[in-house]
Short mmCIF file of C-alpha atoms in Angstrom, two decimals:
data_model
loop_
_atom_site.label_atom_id
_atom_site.label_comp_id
_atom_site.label_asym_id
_atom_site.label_seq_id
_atom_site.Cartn_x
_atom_site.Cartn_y
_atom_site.Cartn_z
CA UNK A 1 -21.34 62.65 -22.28
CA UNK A 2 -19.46 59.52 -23.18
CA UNK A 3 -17.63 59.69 -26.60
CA UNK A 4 -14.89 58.49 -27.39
CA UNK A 5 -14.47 60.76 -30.42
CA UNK A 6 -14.47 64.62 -30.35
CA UNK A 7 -16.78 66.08 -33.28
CA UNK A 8 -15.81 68.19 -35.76
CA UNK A 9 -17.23 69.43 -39.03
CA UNK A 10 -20.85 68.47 -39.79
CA UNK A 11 -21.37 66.21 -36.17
CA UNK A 12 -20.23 69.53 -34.38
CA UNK A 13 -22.96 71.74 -36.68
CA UNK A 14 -26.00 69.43 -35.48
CA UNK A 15 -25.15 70.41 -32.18
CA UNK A 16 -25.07 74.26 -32.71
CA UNK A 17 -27.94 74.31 -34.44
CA UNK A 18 -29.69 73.07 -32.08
CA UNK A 19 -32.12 76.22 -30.69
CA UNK A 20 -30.91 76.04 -26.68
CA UNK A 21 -27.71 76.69 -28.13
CA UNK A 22 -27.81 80.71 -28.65
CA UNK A 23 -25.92 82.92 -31.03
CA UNK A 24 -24.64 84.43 -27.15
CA UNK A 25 -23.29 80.66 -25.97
CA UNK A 26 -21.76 81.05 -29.93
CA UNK A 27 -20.15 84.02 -29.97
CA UNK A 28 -18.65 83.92 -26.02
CA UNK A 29 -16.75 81.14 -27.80
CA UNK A 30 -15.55 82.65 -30.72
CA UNK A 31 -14.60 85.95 -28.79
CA UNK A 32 -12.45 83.92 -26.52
CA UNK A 33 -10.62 82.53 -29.56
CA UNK A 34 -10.32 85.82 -30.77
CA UNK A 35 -12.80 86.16 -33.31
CA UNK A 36 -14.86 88.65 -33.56
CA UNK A 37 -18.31 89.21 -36.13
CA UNK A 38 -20.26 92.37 -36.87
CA UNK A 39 -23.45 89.92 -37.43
CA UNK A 40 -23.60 87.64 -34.45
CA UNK A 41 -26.61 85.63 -36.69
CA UNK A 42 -25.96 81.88 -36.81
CA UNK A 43 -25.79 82.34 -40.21
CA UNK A 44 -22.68 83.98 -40.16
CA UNK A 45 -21.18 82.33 -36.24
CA UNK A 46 -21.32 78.92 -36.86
CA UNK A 47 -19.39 78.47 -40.01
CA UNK A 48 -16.91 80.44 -38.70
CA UNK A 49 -16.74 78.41 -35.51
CA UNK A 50 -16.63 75.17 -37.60
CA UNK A 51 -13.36 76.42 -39.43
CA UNK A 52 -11.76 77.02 -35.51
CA UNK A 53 -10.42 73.94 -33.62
CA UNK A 54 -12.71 73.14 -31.11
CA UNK A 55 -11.55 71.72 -27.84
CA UNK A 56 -12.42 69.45 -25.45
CA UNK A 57 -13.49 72.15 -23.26
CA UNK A 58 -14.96 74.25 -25.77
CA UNK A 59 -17.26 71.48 -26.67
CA UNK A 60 -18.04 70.22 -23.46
CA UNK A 61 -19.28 73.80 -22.31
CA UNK A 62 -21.46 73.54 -25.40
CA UNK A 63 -22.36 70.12 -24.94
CA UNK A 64 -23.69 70.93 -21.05
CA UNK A 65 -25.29 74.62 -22.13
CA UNK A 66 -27.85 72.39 -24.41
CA UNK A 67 -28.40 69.89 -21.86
CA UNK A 68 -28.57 72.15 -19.26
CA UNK A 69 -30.98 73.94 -20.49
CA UNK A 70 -33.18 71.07 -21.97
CA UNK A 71 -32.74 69.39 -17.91
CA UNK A 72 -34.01 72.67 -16.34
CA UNK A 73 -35.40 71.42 -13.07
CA UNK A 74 -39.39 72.51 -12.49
CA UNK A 75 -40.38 72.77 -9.28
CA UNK A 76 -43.97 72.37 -7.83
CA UNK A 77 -45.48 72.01 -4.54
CA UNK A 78 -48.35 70.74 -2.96
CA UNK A 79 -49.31 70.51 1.05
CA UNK A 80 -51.64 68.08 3.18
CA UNK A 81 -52.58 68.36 6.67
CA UNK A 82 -51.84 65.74 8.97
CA UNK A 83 -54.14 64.00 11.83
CA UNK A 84 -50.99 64.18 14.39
CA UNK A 85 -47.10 64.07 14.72
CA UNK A 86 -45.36 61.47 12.69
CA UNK A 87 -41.87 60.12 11.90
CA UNK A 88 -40.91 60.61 8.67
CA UNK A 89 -37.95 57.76 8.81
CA UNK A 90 -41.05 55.61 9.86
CA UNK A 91 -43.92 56.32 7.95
CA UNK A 92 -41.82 56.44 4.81
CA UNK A 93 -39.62 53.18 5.33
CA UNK A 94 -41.07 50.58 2.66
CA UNK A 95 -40.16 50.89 -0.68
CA UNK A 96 -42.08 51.99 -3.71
CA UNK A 97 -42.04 49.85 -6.61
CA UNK A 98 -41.74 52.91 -9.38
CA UNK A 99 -41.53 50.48 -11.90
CA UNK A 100 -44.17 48.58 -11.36
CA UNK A 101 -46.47 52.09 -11.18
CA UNK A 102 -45.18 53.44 -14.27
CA UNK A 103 -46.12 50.04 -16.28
CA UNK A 104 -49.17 50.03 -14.61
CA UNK A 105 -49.78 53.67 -15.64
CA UNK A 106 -49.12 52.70 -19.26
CA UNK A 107 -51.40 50.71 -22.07
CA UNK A 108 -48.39 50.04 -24.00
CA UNK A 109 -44.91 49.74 -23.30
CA UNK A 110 -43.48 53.04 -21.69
CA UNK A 111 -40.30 54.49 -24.15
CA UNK A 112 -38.12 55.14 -20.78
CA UNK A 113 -37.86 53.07 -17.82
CA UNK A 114 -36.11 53.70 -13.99
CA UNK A 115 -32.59 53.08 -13.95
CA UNK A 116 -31.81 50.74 -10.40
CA UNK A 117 -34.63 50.47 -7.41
CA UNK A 118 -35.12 54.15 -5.65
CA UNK A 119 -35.22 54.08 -2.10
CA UNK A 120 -35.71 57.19 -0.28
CA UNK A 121 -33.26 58.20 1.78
CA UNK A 122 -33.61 61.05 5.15
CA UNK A 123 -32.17 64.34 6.01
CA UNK A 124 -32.54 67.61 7.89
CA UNK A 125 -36.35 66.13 8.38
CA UNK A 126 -36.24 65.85 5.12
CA UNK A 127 -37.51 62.51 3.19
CA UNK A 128 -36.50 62.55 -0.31
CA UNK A 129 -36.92 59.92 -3.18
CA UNK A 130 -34.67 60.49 -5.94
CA UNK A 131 -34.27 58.83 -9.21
CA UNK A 132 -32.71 58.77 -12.78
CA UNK A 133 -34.67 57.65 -15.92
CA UNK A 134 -33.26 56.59 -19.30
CA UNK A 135 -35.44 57.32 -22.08
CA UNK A 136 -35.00 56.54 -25.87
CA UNK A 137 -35.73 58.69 -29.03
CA UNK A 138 -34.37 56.94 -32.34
CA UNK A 139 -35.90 60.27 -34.02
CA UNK A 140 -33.02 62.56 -32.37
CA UNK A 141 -29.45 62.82 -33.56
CA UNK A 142 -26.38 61.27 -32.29
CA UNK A 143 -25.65 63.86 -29.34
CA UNK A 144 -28.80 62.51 -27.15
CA UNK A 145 -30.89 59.25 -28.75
CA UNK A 146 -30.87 58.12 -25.38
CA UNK A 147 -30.84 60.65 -23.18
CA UNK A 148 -31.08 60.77 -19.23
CA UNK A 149 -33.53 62.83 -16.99
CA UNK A 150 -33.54 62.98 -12.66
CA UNK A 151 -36.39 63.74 -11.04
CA UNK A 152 -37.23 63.71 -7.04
CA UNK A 153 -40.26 64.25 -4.49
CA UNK A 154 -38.84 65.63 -1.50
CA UNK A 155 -41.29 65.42 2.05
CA UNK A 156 -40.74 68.03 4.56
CA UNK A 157 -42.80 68.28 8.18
CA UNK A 158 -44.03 72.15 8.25
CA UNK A 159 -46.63 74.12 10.15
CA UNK A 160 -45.54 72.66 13.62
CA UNK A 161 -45.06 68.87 12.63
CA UNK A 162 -48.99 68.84 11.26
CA UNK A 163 -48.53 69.67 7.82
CA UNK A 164 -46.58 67.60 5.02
CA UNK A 165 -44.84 69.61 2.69
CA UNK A 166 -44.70 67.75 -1.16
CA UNK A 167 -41.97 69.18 -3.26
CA UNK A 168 -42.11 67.80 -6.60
CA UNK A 169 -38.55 68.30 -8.91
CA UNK A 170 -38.99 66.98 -12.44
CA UNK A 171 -36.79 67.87 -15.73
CA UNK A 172 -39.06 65.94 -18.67
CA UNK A 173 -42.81 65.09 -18.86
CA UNK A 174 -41.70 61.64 -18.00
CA UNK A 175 -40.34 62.24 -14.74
CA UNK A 176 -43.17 64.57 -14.12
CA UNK A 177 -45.33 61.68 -14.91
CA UNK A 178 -43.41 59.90 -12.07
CA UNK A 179 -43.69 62.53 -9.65
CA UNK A 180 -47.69 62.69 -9.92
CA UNK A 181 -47.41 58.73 -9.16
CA UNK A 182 -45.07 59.30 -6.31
CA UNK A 183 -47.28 61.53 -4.80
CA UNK A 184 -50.28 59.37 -5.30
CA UNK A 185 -48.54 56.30 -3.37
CA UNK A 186 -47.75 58.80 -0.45
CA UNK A 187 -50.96 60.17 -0.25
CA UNK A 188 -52.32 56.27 -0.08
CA UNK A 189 -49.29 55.71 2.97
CA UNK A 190 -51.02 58.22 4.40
CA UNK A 191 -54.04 57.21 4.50
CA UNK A 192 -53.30 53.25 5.32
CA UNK A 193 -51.77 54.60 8.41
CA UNK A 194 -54.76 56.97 9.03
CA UNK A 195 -52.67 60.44 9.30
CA UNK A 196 -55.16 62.34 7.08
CA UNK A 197 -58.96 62.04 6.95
CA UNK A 198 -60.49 60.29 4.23
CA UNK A 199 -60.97 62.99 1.75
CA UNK A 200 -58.15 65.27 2.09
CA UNK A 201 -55.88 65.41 -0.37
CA UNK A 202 -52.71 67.80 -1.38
CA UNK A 203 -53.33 71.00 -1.77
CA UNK A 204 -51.50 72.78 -4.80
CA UNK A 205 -51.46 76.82 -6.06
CA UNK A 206 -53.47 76.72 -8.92
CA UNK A 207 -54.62 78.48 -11.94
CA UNK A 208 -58.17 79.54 -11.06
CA UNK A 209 -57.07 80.50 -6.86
CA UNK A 210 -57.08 84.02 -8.43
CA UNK A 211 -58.76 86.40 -10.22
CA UNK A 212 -57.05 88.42 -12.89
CA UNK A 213 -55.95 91.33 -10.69
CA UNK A 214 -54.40 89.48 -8.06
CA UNK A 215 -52.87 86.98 -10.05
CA UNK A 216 -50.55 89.42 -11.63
CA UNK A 217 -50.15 90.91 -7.74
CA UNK A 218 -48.83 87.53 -6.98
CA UNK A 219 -46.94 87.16 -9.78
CA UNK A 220 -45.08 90.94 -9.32
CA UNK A 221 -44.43 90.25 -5.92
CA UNK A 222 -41.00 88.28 -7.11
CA UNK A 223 -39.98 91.87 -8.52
CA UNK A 224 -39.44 92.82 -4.62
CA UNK A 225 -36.40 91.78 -2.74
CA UNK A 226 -37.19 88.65 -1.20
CA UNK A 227 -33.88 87.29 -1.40
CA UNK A 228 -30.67 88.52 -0.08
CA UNK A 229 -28.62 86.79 -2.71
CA UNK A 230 -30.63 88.10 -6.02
CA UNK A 231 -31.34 91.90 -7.28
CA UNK A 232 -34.21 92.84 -9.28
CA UNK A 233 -33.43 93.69 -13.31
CA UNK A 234 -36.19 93.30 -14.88
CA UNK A 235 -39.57 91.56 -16.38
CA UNK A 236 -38.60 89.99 -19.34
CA UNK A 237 -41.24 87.70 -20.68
CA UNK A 238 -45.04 87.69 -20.32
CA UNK A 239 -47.76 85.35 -21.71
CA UNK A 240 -50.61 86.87 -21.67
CA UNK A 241 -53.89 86.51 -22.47
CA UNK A 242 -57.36 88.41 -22.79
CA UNK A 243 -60.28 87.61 -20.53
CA UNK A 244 -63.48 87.89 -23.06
CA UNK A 245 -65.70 88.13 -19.50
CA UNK A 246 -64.09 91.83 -19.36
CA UNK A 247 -64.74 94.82 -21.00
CA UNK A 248 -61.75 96.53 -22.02
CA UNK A 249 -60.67 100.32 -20.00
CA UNK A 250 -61.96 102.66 -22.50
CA UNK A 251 -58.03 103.90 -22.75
CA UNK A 252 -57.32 101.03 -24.71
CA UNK A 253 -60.42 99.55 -26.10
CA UNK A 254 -59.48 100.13 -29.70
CA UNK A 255 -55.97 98.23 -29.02
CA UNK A 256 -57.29 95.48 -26.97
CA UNK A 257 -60.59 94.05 -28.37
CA UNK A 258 -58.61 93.10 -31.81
CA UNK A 259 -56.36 91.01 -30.19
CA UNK A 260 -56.65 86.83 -28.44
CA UNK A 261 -53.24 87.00 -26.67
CA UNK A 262 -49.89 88.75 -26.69
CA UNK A 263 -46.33 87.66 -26.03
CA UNK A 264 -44.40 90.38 -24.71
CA UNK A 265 -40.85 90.23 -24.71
CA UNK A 266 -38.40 92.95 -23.66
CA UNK A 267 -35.86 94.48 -21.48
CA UNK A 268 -38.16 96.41 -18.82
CA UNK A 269 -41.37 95.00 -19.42
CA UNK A 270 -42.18 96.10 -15.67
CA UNK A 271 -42.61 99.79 -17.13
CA UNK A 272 -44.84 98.88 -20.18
CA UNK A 273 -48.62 101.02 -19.56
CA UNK A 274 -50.94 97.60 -19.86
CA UNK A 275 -48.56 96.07 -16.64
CA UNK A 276 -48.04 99.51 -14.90
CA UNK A 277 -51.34 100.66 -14.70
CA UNK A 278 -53.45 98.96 -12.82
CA UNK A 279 -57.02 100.05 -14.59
CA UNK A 280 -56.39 97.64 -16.97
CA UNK A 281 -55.18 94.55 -14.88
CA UNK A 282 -58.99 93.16 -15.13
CA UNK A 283 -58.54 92.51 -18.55
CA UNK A 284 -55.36 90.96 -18.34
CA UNK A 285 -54.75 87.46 -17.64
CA UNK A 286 -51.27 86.73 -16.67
CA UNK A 287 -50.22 82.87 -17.76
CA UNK A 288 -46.55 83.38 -16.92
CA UNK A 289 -43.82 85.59 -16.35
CA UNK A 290 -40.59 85.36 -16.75
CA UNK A 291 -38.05 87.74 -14.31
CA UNK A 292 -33.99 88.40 -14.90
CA UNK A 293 -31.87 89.02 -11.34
CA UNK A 294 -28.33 89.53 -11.03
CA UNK A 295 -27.15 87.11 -8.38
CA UNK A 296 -24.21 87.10 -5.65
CA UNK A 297 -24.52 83.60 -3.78
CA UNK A 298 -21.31 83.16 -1.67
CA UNK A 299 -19.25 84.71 -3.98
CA UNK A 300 -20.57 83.14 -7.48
CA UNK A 301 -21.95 85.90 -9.55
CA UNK A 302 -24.13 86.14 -12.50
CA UNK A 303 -27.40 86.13 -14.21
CA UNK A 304 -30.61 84.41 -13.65
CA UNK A 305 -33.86 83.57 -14.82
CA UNK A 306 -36.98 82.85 -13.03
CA UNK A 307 -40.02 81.18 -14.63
CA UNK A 308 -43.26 81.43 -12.95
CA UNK A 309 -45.84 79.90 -15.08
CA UNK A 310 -49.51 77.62 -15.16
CA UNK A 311 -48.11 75.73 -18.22
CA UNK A 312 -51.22 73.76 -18.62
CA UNK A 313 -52.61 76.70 -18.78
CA UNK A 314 -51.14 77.72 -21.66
CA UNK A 315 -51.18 74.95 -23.44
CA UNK A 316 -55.47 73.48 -22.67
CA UNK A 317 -56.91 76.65 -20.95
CA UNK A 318 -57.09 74.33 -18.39
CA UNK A 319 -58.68 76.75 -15.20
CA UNK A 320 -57.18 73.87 -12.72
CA UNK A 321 -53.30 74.64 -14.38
CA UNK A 322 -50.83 73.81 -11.53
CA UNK A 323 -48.12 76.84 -10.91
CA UNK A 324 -44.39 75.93 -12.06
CA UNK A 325 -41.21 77.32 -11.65
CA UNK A 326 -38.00 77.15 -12.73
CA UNK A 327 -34.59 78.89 -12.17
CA UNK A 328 -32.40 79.49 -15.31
CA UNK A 329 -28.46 80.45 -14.26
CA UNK A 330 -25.87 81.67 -16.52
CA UNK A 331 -22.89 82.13 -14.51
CA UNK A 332 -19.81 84.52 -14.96
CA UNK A 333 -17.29 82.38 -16.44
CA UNK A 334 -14.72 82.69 -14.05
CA UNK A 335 -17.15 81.21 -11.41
CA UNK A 336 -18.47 78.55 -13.39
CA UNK A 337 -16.39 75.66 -11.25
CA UNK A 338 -17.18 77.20 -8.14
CA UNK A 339 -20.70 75.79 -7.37
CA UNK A 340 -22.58 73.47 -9.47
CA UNK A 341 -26.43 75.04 -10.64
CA UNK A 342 -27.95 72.44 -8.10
CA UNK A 343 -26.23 73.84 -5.46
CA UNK A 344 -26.68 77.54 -6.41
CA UNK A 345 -30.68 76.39 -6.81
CA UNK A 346 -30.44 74.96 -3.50
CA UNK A 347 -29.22 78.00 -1.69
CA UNK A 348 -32.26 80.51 -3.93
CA UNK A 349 -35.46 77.38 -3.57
CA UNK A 350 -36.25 78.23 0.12
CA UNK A 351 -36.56 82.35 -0.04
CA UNK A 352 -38.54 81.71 -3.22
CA UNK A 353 -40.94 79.05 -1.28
CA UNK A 354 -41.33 81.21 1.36
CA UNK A 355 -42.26 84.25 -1.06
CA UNK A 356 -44.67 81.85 -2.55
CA UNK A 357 -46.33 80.80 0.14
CA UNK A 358 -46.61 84.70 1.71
CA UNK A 359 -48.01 86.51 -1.20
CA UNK A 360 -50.10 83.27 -2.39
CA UNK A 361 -51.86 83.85 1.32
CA UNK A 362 -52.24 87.42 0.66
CA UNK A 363 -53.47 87.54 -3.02
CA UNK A 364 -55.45 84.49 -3.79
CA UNK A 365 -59.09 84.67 -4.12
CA UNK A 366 -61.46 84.12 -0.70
#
């Protein structure tokens, strides 16, 4: 953030209210200074922070928590077979005009726009475009009007050189709006250069590739230890929903039929009857599921949280809802300059692919 001024008073209170700031990022702060509140409510923690002198530190750490959180990267992924071997540093040479695709994409004038010309660049058989987007909101407050969003679409040779790999990072609907076009134009290099037949296209882990039992068998399988850096807490979060197709388990009939769709939220949700036994997974229709680890990754310690969700979904029922997920870290504070949250997702993304991949094999529907 680039001000030149440190806020104070009412500027500093249109930051804390702000709902990705949490009465825990609050009260850490206050507790370091000292303070300490039998009602950790916002009610009572922010006017009492207000009245403290707030440093530069103190309100850069708050400053990054809310964008950190609002720039959590969501990553999906998406494979296509190819005819025969190919060079990624050739195939992929030319350069897209993203600019040009997002105006075209547009009837009117888009609100954000790519900052330079994004040209992909190669490693570790990797080919990865990257970019940065500004985007405007004269509706927000001073702290982020114009804010600033990365997104990338990383290619990766799999399967023994005959299968390209699309992983697609976004942090905004805009950038995931860019991604979908990236992928697009590759699909079309692609096919100019006749590496895929004519009607293949990328392959994604959707929605409606399960039924309701194994979807929440997929889903659970990220409560075993696939990782060596993470250990299993808990289940947190659940959205889920009731499939009117299925008759309720007799067990919980009375409970079940008066109810659309639930939001469970808790500390062990992993031991609540509807998820532990399975006579009643039918009914149940897992949307997503959100899973707490403590982590150890070369020495930086904390907590994290893994989203695993079909957001669309959620939102339009829609049966062809893509699968999303996203990594959420808070990190002991004595770690914090150790290793940035891009690097710490770099070291988890590949054990959670690979769990993905397995148990998406195992559990989706023939």
């Amino acid at each position: 953030m680039n001000k030149t001024i440190l806020p104070q008073g009412d500027r500093i209170r249109q930051l804390l209210t702000k709902s990705n700031i949490t009465n825990s990022n609050i009260n850490s702060l206050l507790r370091n200074k000292g303070v300490f509140l039998g009602h950790n409510e916002k009610n009572n923690s922010i006017p009492n922070l207000m009245k403290t002198i707030i440093s530069p530190d103190d309100f850069k750490e708050l400053y990054e928590t809310q964008k950190s959180k609002e720039d959590t990267v969501k990553f999906r992924t998406a494979t296509i077979k190819c005819r025969e071997d190919l060079s990624l540093k050739e195939v992929f040479a030319e350069d897209i005009n993203l600019q040009q695709k997002i105006i075209e994409a547009h009837k009117y004038k888009p609100t954000f726009k790519v900052i330079g010309t994004p040209s992909p660049y190669f490693e570790d058989n990797k080919a990865i475009y990257e970019y940065k987007i500004e985007r405007e909101n004269l509706l927000e407050d001073w702290t982020n009007n114009k804010t600033y969003h990365t997104g990338a679409v990383i290619i990766t040779k799999t399967g023994g050189n005959l299968e390209l790999s699309i992983e697609q990072n976004s942090t905004s609907k805009e950038t995931h709006l860019i991604n979908e076009i990236l992928t697009k134009e590759i699909r079309n290099i692609l096919d100019k250069k006749s590496l895929i037949n004519d009607k293949d296209d990328f392959i994604r882990i959707k929605f409606n590739d399960f039924d309701n039992v194994n979807r929440i068998q997929f889903l659970y399988s990220f409560t075993n230890n696939f990782c060596i850096y993470l250990d299993f807490v808990s289940i947190t979060d659940i959205n889920l929903l009731l499939d009117e197709n299925e008759e309720s388990h007799e067990d919980v009939k009375p409970f079940l039929d008066e109810i659309d769709s639930l939001k469970l939220n808790g500390k062990v949700l992993q031991n609540h009857i509807l998820l532990k036994n399975n006579t009643y997974h039918k009914k149940l229709i897992f949307a997503s599921i959100s899973l707490k680890y403590k982590f150890n990754i070369n020495g930086v310690k904390g907590v994290c949280v893994i989203d695993i969700s079909f957001p669309d979904y959620i939102s339009k029922r829609d049966l062809n809802s893509e699968l999303q997920i996203s990594i959420n870290f808070n990190v002991n504070r004595e770690h914090r300059k150790m290793a940035s949250e891009t690097q710490l997702r770099k070291e988890l993304y590949s054990y959670i692919e690979r769990n993905k991949v397995k148990n998406y094999q195992k559990y989706r529907a023939e």
